[in-house]
GROMACS .gro file of C-alpha atoms in nm:
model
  255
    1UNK     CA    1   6.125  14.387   8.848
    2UNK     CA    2   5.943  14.351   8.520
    3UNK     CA    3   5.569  14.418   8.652
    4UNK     CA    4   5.687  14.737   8.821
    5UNK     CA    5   5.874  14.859   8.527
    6UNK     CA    6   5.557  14.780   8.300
    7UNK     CA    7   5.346  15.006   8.610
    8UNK     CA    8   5.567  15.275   8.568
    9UNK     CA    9   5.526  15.255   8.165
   10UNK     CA   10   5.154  15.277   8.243
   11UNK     CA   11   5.185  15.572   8.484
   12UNK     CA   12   5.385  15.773   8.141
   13UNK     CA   13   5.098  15.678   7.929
   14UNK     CA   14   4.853  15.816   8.148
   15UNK     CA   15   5.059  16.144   8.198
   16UNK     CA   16   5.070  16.166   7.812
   17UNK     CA   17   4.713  16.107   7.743
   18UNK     CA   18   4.614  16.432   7.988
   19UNK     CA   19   4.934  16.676   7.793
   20UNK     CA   20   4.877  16.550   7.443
   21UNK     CA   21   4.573  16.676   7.298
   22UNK     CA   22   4.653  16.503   7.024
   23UNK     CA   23   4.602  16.135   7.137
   24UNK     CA   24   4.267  16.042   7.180
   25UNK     CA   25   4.211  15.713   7.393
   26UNK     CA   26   3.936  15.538   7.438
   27UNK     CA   27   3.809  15.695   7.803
   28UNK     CA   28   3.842  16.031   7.628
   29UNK     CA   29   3.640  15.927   7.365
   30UNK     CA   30   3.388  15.811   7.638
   31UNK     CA   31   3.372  16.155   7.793
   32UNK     CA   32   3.315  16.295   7.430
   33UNK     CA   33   3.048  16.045   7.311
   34UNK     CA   34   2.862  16.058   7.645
   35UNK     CA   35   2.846  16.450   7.619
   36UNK     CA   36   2.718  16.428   7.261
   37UNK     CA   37   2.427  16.186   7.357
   38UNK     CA   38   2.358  16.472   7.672
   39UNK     CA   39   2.316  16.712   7.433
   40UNK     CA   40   2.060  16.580   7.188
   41UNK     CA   41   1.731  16.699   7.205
   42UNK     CA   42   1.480  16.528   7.440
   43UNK     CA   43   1.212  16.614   7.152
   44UNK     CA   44   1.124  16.839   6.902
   45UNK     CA   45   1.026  17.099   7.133
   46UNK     CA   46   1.360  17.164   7.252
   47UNK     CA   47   1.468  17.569   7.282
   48UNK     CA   48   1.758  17.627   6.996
   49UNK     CA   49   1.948  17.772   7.310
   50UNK     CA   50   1.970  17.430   7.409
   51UNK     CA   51   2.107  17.261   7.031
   52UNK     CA   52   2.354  17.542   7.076
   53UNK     CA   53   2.458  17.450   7.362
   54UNK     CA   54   2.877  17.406   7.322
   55UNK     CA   55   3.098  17.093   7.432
   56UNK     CA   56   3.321  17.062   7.657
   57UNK     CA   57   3.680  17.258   7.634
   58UNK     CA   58   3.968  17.002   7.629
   59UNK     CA   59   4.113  17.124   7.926
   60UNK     CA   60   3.742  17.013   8.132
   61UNK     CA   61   3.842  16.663   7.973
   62UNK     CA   62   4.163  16.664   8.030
   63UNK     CA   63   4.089  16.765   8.429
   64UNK     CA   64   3.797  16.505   8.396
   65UNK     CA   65   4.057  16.195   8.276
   66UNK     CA   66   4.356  16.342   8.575
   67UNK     CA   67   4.099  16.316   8.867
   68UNK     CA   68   3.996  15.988   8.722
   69UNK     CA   69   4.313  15.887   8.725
   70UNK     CA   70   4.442  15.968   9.067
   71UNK     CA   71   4.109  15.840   9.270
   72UNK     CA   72   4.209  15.499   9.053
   73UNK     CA   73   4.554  15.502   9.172
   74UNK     CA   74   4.455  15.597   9.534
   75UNK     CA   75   4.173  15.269   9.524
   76UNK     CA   76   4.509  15.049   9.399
   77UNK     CA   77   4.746  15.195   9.642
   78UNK     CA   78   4.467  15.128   9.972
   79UNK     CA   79   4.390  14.786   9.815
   80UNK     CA   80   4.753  14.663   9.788
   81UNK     CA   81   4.878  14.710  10.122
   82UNK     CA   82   4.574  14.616  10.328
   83UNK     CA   83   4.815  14.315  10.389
   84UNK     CA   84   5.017  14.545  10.600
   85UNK     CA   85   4.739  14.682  10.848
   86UNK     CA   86   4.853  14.460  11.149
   87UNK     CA   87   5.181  14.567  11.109
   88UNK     CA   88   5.414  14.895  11.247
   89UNK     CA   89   5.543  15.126  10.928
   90UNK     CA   90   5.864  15.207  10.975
   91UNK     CA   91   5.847  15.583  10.910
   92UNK     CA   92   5.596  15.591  11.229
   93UNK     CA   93   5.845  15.566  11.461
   94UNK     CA   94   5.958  15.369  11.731
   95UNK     CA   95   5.669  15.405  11.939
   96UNK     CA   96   5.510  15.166  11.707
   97UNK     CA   97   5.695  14.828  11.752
   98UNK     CA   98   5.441  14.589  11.797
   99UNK     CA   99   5.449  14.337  12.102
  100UNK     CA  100   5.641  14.055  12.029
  101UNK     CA  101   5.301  13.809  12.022
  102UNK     CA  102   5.157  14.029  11.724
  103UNK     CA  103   5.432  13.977  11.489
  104UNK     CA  104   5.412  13.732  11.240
  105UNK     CA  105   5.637  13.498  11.049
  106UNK     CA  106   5.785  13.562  10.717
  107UNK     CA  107   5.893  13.307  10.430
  108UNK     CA  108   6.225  13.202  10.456
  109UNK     CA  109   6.358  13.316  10.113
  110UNK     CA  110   6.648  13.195   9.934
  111UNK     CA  111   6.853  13.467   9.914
  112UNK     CA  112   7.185  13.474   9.630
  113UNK     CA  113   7.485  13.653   9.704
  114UNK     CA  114   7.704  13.537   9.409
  115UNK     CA  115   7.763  13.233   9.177
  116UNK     CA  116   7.672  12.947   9.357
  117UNK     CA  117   7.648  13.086   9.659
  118UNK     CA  118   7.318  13.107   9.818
  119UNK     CA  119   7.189  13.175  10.217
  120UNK     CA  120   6.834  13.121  10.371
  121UNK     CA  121   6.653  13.426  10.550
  122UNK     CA  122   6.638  13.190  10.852
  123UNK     CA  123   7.019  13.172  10.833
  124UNK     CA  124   7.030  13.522  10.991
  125UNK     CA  125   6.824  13.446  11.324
  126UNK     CA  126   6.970  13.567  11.644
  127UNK     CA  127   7.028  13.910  11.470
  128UNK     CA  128   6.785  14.188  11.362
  129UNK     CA  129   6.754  14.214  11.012
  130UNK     CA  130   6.697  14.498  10.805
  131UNK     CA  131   6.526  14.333  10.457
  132UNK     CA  132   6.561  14.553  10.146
  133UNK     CA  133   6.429  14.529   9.794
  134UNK     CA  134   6.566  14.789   9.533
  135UNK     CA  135   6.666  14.784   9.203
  136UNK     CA  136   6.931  15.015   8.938
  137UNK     CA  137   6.638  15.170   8.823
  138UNK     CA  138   6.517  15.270   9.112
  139UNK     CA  139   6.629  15.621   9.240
  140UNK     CA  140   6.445  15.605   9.589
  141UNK     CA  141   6.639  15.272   9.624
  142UNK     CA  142   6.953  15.439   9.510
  143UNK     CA  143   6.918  15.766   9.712
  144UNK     CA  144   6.812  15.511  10.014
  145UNK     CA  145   7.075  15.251  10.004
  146UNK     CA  146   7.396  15.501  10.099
  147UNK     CA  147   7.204  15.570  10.415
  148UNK     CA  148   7.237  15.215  10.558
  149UNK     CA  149   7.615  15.280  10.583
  150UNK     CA  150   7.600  15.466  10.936
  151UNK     CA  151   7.288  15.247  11.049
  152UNK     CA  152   7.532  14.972  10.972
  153UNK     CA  153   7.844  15.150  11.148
  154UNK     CA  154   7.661  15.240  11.463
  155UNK     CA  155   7.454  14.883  11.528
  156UNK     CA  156   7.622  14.603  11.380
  157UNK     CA  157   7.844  14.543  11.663
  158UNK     CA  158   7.493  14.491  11.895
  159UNK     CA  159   7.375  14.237  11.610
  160UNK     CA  160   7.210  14.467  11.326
  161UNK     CA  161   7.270  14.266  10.973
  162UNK     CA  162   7.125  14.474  10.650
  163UNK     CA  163   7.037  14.240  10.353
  164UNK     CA  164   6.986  14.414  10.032
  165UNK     CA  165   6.808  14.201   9.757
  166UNK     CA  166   6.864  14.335   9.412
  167UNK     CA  167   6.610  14.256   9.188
  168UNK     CA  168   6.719  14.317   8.819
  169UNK     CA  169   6.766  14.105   8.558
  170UNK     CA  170   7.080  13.896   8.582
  171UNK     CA  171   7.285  14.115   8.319
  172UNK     CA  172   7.126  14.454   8.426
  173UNK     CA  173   7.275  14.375   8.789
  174UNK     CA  174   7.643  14.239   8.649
  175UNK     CA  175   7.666  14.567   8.479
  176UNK     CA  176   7.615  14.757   8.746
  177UNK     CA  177   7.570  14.659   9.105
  178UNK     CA  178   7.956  14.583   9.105
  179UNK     CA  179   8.095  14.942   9.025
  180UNK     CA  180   7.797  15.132   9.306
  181UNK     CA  181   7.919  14.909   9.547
  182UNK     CA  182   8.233  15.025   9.482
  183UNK     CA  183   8.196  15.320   9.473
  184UNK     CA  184   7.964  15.405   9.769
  185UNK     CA  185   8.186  15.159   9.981
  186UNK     CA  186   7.904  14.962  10.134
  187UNK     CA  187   8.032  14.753  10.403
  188UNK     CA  188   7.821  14.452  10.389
  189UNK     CA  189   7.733  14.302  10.044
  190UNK     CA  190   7.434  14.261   9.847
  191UNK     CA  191   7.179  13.963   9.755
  192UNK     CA  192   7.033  13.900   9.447
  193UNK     CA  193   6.644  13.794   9.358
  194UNK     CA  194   6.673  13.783   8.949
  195UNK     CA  195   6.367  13.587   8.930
  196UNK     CA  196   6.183  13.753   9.199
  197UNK     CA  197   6.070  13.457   9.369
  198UNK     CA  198   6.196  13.634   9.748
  199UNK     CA  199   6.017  13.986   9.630
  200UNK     CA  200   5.719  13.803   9.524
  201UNK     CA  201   5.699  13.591   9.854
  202UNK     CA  202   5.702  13.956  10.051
  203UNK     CA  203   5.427  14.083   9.837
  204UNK     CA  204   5.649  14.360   9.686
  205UNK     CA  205   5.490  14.586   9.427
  206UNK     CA  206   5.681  14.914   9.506
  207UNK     CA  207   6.042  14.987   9.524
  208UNK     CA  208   6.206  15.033   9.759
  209UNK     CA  209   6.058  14.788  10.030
  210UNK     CA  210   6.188  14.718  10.351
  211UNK     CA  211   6.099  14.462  10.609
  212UNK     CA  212   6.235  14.468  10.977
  213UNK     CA  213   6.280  14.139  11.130
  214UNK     CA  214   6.362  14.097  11.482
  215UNK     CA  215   6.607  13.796  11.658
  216UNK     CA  216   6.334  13.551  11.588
  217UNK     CA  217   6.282  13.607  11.240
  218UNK     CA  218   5.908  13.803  11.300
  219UNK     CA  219   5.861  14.053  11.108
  220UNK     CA  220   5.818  14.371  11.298
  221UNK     CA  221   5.787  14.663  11.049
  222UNK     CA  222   5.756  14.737  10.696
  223UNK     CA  223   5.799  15.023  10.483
  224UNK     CA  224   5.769  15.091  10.128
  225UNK     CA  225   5.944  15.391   9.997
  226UNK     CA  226   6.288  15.577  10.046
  227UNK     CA  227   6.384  15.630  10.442
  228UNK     CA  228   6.665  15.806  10.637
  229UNK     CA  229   6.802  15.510  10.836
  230UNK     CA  230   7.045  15.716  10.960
  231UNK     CA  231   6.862  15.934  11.148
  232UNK     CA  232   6.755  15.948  11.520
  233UNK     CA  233   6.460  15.778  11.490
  234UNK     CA  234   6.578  15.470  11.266
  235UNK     CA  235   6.825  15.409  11.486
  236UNK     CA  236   6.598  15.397  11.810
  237UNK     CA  237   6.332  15.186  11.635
  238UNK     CA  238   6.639  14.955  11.555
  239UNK     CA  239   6.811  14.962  11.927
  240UNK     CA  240   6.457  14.849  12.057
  241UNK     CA  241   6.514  14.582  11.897
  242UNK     CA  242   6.819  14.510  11.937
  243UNK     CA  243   6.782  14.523  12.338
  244UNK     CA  244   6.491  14.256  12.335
  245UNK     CA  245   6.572  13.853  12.421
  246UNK     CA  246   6.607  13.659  12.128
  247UNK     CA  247   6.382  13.400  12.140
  248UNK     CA  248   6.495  13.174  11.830
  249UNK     CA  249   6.260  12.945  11.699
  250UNK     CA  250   6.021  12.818  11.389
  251UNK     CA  251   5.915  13.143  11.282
  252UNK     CA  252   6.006  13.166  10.849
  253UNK     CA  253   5.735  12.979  10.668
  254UNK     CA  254   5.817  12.785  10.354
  255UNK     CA  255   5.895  12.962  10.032
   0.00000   0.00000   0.00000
């Protein structure tokens, strides 16, 4: 989506600003003018050890602006998913399913899987669903996606259904969603979010994000990053699921 693309742009200015001595922004400006003001005498008396006393080397500044950096991006990182505190990450494990009165309800997204053809999230109740947001750009999501084939192969039959939501730009997913399907022969299709109106309703600011939902529509895990979901462990946390009553009722809030 747009706002993670412009994070990302960000994230390569920052990495330029520490390599490029050159460039001098504003924060390393701060550094510099702060050091100068440090270093002026307190009054005349001052030693001439002291008014000798050299600046900084560029690479203390640059090591300054990189730890400033990554305690910012640590404070972000904590601050956006505090939503998320109440809820099982998927890469925990199965052990970590919540009980079924913890879980909470999730907007009931419109989700589009072609011209004119559109489904509700609530549509899929009576089934587990395994909610993913990824994008062309995206290599996690691309490295990710081929690993739903097997979780798909071994659990659909009991009631698994995977629902991909692309979110690129209209023309950005024309050009190219249709050939990788293709071409990693993924046996259930893909939904499309072009305006991000689902992705924003789940709160998504990374990519890839994935949402478990179990036969009532609760949400029962999230995870935000790539995952094996073919491995032992995805496929456990999914047959716990799986194995539970379904107990269908209101349980998507509006959009």
């Amino acid at each position: 989506m747009r706002r993670l693309k412009e994070r990302a742009k960000v994230r390569r200015r920052t990495y330029s600003i520490t390599t490029c001595p050159e460039a001098k922004p504003k924060l390393l400006w701060f550094f510099m003018d702060e050091t100068k003001e440090e270093q002026k005498p307190k009054d005349s008396g001052d030693s001439a050890e002291t008014a000798r006393r050299p600046p900084l080397p560029l690479w203390a500044k640059v090591l300054m602006m990189s730890v400033l950096v990554f305690l910012v991006a640590i404070g972000y990182l904590r601050s956006t998913h505090q939503h998320a505190e109440n809820v099982a990450d998927i890469q925990e494990g199965p052990s970590d399913v919540p009980a079924a009165d913890k879980r909470k309800p999730v907007p009931d997204i419109v989700l589009t899987a072609g011209p004119g053809s559109n489904k509700k999230l609530s549509d899929f109740k009576g089934h587990v669903v395994l909610l993913s947001f990824w994008a062309s750009w995206c290599t996690p999501c691309l490295i990710e996606l081929p690993t739903f084939i097997d979780l798909h192969d071994k659990l659909s039959a009991k009631g698994l259904v995977i629902v991909p939501v692309n979110v690129d730009e209209s023309d950005q997913a024309a050009q190219f969603v249709g050939d990788f399907w293709k071409t990693k022969k993924f046996p259930f299709p893909t939904f499309y979010d072009p305006n991000h109106q689902g992705a924003d309703s789940f709160h998504v600011d990374s990519l890839p994000s994935n949402f478990v939902l179990d036969k009532s529509g609760k949400l029962v895990a999230q995870g935000y990053g790539a995952n094996d979901w073919s491995s032992e462990t995805s496929v456990k946390f999914i047959e716990q699921l799986l194995n539970e009553t379904a107990v269908v009722g209101t349980s998507q809030s509006g959009n």
